[in-house]
Short mmCIF file of C-alpha atoms and ligand atoms in Angstrom, two decimals:
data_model
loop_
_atom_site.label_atom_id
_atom_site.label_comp_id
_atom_site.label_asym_id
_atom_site.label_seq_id
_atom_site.Cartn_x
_atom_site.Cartn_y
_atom_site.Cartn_z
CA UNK A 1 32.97 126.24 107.90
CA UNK A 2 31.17 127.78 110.66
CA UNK A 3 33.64 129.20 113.50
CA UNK A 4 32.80 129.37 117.36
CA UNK A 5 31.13 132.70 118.08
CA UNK A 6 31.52 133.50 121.67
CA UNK A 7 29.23 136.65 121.38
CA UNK A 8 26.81 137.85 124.23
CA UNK A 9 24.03 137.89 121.76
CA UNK A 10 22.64 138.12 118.88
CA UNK A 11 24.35 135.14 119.50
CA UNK A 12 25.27 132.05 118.54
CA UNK A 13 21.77 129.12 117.22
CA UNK A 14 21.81 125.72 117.00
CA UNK A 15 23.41 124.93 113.84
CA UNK A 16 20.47 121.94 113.10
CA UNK A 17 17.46 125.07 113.49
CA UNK A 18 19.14 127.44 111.07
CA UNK A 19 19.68 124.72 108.85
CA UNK A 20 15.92 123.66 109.05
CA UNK A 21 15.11 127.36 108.49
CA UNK A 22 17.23 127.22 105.57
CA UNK A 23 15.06 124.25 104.56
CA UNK A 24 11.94 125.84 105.36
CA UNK A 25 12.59 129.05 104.28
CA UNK A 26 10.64 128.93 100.25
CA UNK A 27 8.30 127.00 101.40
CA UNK A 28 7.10 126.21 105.13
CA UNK A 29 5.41 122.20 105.60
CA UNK A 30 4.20 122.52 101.83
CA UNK A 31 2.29 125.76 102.61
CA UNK A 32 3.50 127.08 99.34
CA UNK A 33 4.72 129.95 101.75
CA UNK A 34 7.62 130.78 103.61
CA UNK A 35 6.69 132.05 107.09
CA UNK A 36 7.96 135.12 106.77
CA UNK A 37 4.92 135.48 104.44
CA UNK A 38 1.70 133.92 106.84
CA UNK A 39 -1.00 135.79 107.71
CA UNK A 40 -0.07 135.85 112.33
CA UNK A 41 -4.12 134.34 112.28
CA UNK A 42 -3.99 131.77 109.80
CA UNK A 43 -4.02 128.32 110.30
CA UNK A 44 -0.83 127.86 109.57
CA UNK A 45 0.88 130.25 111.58
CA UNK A 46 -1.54 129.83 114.33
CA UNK A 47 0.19 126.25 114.63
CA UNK A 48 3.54 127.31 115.12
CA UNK A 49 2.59 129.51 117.48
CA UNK A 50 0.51 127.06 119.75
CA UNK A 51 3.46 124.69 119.80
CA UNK A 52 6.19 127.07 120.77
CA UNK A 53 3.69 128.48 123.65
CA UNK A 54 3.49 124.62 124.37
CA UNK A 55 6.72 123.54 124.24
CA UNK A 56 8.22 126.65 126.43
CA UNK A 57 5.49 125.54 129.25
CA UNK A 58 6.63 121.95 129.16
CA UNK A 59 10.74 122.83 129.04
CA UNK A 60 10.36 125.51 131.76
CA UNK A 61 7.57 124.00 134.14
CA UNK A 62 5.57 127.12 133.59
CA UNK A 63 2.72 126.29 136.26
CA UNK A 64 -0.88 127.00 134.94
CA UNK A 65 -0.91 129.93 137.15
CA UNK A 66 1.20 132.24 134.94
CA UNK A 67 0.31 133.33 130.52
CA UNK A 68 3.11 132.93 128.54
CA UNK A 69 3.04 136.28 126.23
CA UNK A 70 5.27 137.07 123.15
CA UNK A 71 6.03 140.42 122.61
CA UNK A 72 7.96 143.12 121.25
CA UNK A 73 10.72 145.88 123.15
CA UNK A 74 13.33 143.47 123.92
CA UNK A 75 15.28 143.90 127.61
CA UNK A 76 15.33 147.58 127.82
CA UNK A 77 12.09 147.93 126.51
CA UNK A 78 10.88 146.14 129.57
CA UNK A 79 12.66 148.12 131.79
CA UNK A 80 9.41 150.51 131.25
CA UNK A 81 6.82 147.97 130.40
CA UNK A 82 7.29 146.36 133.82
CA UNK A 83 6.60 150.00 135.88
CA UNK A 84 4.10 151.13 133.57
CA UNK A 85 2.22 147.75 134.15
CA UNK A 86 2.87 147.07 137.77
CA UNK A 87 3.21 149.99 139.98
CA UNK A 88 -0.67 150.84 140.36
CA UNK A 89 -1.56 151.18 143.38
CA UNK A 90 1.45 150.75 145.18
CA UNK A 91 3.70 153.61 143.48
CA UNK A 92 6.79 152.20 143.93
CA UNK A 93 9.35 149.47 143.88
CA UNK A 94 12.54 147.49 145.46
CA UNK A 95 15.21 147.49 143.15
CA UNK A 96 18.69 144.99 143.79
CA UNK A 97 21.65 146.68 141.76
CA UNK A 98 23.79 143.20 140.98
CA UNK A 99 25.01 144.88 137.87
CA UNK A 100 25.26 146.87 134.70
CA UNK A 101 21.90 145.19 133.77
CA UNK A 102 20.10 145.73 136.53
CA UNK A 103 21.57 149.42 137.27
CA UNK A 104 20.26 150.07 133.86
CA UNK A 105 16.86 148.68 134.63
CA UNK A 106 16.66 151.24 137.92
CA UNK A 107 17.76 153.86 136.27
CA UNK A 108 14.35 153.93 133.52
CA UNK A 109 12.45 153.08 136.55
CA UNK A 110 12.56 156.52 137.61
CA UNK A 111 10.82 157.80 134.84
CA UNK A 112 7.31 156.78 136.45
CA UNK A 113 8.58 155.97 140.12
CA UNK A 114 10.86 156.97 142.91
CA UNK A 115 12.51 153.24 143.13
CA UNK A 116 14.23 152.28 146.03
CA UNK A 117 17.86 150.82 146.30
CA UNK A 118 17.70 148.01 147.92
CA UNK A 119 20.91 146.10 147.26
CA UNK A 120 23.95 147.67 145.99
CA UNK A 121 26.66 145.32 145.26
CA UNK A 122 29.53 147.54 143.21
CA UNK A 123 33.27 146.94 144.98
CA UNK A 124 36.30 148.34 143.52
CA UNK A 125 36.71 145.32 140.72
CA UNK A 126 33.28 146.16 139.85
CA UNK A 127 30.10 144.08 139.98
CA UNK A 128 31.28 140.75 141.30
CA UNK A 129 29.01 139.20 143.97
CA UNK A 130 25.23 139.61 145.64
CA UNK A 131 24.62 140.62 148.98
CA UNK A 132 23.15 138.39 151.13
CA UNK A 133 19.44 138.29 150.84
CA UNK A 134 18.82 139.22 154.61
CA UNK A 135 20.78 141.97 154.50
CA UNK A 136 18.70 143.57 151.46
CA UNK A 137 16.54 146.73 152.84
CA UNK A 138 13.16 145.60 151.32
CA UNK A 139 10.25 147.42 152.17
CA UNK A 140 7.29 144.97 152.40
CA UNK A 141 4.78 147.61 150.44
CA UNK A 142 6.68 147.90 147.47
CA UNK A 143 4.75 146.75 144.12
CA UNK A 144 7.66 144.40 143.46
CA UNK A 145 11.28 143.55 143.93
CA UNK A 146 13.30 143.43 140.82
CA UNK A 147 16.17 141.64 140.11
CA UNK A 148 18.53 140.50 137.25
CA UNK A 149 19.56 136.74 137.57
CA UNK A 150 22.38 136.44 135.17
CA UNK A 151 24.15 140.09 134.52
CA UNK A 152 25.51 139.43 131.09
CA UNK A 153 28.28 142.25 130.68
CA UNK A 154 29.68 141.46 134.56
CA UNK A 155 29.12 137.51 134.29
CA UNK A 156 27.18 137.35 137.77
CA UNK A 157 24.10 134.69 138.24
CA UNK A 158 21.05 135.09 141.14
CA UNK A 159 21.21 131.08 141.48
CA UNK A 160 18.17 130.96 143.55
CA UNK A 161 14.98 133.72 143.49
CA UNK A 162 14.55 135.33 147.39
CA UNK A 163 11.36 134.49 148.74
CA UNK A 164 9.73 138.12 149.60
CA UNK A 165 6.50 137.70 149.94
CA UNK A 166 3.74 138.96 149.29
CA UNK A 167 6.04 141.58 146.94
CA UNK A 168 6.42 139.71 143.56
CA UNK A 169 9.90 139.21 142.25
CA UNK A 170 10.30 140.35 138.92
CA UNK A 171 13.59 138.56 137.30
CA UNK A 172 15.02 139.91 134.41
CA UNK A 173 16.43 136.25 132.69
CA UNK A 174 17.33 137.44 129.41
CA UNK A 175 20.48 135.54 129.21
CA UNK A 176 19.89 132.61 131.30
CA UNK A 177 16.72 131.19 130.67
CA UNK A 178 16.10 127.80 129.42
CA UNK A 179 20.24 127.10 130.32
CA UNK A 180 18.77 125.31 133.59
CA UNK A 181 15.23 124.54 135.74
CA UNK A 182 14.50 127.50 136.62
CA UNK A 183 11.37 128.03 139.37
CA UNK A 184 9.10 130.17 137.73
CA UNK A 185 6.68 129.75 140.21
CA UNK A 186 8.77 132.15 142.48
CA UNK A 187 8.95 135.02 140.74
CA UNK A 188 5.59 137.05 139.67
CA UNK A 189 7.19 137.93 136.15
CA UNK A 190 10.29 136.94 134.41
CA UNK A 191 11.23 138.31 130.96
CA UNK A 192 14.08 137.79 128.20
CA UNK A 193 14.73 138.93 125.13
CA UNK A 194 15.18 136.21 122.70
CA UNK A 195 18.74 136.90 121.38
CA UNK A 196 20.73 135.48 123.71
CA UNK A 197 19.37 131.69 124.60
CA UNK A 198 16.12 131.54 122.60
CA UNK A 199 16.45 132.31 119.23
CA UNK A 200 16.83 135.69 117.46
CA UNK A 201 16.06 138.83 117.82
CA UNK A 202 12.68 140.45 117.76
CA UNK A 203 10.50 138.71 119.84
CA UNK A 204 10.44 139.25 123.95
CA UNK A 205 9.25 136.02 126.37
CA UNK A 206 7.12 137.67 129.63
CA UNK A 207 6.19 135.33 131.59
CA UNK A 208 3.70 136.38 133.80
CA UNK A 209 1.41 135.45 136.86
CA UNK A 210 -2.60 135.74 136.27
CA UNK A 211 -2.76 138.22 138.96
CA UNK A 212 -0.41 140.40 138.05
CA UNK A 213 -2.12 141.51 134.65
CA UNK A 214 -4.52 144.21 135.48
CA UNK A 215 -2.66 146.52 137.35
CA UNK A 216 -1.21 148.41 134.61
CA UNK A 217 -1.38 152.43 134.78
CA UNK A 218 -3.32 154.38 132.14
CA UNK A 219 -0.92 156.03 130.51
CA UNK A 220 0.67 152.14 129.72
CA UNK A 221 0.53 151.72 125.67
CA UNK A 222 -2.18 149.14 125.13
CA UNK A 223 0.17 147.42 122.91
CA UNK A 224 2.44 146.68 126.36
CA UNK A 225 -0.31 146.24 128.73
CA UNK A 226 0.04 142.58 129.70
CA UNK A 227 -3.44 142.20 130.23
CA UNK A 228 -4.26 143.21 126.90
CA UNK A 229 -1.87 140.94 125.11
CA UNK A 230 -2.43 138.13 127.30
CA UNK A 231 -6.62 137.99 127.21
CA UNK A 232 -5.61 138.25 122.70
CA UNK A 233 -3.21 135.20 123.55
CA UNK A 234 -0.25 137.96 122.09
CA UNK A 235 -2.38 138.60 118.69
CA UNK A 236 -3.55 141.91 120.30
CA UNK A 237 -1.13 143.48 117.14
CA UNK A 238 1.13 141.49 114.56
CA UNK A 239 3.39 139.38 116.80
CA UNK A 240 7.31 139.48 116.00
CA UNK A 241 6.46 136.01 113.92
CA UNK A 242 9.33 134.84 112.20
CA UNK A 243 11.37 135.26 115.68
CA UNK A 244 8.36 133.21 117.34
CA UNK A 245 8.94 130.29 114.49
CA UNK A 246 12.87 130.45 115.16
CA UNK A 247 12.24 130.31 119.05
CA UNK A 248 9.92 127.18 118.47
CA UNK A 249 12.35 125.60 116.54
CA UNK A 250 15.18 125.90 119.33
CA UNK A 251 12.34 124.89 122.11
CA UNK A 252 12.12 121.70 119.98
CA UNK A 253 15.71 121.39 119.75
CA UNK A 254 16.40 122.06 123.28
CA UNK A 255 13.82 118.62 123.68
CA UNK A 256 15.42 117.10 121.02
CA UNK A 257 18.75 117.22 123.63
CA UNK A 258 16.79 116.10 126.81
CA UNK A 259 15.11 119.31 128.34
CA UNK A 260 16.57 121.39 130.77
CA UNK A 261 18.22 119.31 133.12
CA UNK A 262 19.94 117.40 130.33
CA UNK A 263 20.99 121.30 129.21
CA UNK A 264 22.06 122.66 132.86
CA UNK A 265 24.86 119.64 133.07
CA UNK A 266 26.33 120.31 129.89
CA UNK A 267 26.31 124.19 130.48
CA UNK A 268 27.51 122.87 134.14
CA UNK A 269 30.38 120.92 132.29
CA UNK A 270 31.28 123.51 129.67
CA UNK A 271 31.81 126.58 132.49
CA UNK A 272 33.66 124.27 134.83
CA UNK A 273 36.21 123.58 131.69
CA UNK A 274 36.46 127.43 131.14
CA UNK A 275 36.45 128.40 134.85
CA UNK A 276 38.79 125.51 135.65
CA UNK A 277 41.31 127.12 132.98
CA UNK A 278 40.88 130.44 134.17
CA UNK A 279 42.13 130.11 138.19
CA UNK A 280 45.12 127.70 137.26
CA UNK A 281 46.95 130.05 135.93
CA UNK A 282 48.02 133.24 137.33
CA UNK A 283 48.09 134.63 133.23
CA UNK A 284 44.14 134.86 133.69
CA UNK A 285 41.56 136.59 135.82
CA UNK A 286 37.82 135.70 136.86
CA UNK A 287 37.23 138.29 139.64
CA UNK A 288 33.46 136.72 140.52
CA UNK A 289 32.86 135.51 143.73
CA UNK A 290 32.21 131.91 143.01
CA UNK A 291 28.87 131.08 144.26
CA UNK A 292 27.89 134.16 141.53
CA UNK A 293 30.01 132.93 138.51
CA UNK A 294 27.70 133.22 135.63
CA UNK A 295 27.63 129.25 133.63
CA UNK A 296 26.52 131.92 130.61
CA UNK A 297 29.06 134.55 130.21
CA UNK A 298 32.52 134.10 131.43
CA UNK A 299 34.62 137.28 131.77
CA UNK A 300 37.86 137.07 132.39
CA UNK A 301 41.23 139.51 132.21
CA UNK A 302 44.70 139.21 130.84
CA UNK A 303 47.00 139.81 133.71
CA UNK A 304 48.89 141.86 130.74
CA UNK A 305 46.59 143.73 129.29
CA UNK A 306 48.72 145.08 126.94
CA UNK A 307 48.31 141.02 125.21
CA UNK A 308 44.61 141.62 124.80
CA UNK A 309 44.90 143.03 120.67
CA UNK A 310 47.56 139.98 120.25
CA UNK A 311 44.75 137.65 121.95
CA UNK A 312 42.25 138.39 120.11
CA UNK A 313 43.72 138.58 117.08
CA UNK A 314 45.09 134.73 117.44
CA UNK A 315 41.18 133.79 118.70
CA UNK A 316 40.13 134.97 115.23
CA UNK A 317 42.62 133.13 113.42
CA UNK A 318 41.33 129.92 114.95
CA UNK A 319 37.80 130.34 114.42
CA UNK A 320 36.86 131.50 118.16
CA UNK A 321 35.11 134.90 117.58
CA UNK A 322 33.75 137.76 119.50
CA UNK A 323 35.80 137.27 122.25
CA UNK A 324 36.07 141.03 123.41
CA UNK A 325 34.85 141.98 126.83
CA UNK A 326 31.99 144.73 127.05
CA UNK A 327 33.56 147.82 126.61
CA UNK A 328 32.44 148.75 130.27
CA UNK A 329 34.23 145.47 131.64
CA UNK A 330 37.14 145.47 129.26
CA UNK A 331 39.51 142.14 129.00
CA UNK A 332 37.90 139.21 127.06
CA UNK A 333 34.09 137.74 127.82
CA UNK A 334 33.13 134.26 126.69
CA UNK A 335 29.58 133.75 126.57
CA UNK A 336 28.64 129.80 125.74
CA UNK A 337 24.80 129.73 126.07
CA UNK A 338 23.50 126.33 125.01
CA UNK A 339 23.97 126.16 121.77
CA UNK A 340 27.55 126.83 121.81
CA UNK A 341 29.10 123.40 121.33
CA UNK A 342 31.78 121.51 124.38
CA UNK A 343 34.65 121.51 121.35
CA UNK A 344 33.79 125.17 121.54
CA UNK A 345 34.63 125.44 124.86
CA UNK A 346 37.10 122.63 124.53
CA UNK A 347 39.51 124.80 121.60
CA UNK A 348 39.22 128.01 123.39
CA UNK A 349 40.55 126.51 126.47
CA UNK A 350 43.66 124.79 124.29
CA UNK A 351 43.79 128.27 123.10
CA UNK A 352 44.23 129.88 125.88
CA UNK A 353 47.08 127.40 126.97
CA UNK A 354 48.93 127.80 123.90
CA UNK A 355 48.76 131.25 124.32
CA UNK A 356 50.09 131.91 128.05
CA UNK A 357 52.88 129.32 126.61
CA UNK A 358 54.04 131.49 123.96
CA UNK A 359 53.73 134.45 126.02
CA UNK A 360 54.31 133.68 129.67
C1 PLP B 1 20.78 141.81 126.38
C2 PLP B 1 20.13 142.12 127.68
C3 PLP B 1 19.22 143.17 127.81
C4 PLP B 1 18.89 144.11 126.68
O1 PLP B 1 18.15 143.48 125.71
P1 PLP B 1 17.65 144.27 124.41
O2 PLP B 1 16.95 143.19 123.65
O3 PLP B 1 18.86 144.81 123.71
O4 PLP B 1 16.74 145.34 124.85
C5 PLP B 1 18.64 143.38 129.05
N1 PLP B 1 18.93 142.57 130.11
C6 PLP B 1 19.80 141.56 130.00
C7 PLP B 1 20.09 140.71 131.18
C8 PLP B 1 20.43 141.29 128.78
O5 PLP B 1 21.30 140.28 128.68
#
């Protein structure tokens, strides 16, 4: 029996692509291989790939003006590769702090730059708001503005991408893309590491626009330069391809449930449920400002924290796993990305009720 697993990634897949994987996995459309085993520029393999590149552009809108690449480094990896291929010739960039995310992304920025601050949004509770846009201290000759639009450890979502031109927004989306319409055509780059909400781990989306791909510096490793990988259509080196098959088999699953708007109401649905549970009762805390609760990952406190081993421990016993908040955070996270079911959702909220009863 498979349980609920609430973790913030590697995270929880649809249950209907693992089992086709299962399916697939001796022998791949009567290739006599699995794809684990394909040559990345055979035929075969060159199919899979062409329809997960297709399928992403037609979930996601991706206008014809930006490549999707597939590549390697995950989140943190990126946190260099977008520097090292965007700074030249402006030298520096706007940074918004909305997080432990995004804090970490400024942070390896100063490796190759002197990034400015632009937006600092840390109160006593922590990370749990963004500063109005107009009150941000851009500086109009930065190389670009970066930003992370769902902080996964503090639960805090960028709704809606500031419009700064002519800097180019680069969003960090790791763990909220594909959950909702997102407009790519705002933002010059957006990346994500696949674990959270696109398959497994292993391979990195970048979505970039056209004229953002020869500006990388020298010293950038060819096998990150974005211009590179995008003119060899991400075949520059051996692409992360079982990760690439997975992803294309939850892009045709996410389809398979009526896109992304289809998606957004029942992630719209399950948070409200969760949220909903949280401020009616005074035994539970969501410290978030509301217009910045994440729909991804839910945080939330015991007013007792000295209930959070016995809490846990009853989750597990009822199939609702990896519950524990970040150990930066503390208290409990839920994160219920898309392919964590409503009865998900649904027990973990009875839970929670049954629990404040007995306890209360
Ligand atoms: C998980 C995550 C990362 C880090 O991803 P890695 O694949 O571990 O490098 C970075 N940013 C966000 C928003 C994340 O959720």
């Amino acid at each position: 029996m498979r349980a609920f697993n609430f973790s913030a990634g590697p995270a929880t897949l649809p249950e209907e692509v693992l089992s086709q994987a299962a399916d697939e996995m001796l022998d791949w459309q009567d290739s006599g291989m699995s794809v684990m085993e394909m040559s990345h520029r055979g035929t075969e393999f060159t199919s899979i790939h062409e329809a997960a590149l297709a399928d992403l552009r037609e979930l996601l809108s991706v206008p014809e003006s930006h490549r999707i690449l597939f590549m390697q480094g995950g989140g943190i990896g990126a946190n260099a590769i977008v520097p090292l291929n965007l700074l030249h010739p402006a030298g520096s960039a706007d940074y918004a702090v909305t997080g432990t995310w995004s804090r970490r992304s400024f942070e390896e920025a100063h490796k190759y730059c002197t990034p400015r601050l632009v937006a600092q949004a840390k109160s006593d509770d922590g990370y749990t708001y963004v500063p109005p846009v107009d009150m941000w201290d851009l500086s109009p000759d930065a190389a670009y503005l970066h930003l992370c639009t769902n902080e996964t450890i503090d639960g805090v979502e960028i709704f809606r991408i500031p419009d700064v031109p002519p800097v180019p927004v680069v969003a960090d989306v790791s763990s909220h893309i594909l959950s909702r319409p997102m407009d790519v055509s705002a933002c010059g780059v957006l990346y994500a590491g696949a674990q959270k909400n696109i398959g497994i781990a292993g391979v990195t989306v970048v979505i970039v626009r056209e004229d953002l791909l020869d500006r990388a510096l020298s010293i950038c490793p060819s096998a990150f330069e974005w211009g590179t990988i995008a003119a060899n259509n991400s075949m520059y080196n051996t692409p992360p391809t079982y990760p690439i098959y997975v992803a294309g088999l939850v892009f045709k699953w996410l389809k398979q449930q009526g896109g992304l708007t289809a998606i957004e109401a029942k992630n719209i649905e399950k948070s409200k449920l969760l949220y909903d549970a949280i401020d009616s009762s005074s035994f539970y805390i969501n410290r978030i400002a509301r217009p910045f609760r994440s729909r991804m990952n839910v945080p939330f406190h015991l007013a007792d924290e000295t209930r959070n081993e016995a809490f846990l421990n009853g989750a597990k016993a009822r199939g609702l796993l990896q519950l524990k908040g970040h150990r930066l955070v503390g208290g409990m996270r839920a994160s219920i990305y898309n392919a964590l079911p409503l009865d998900g959702v649904k027990t973990l909220v009875q839970y929670m009720k049954e629990f404040e009863d007995e306890h209360a």
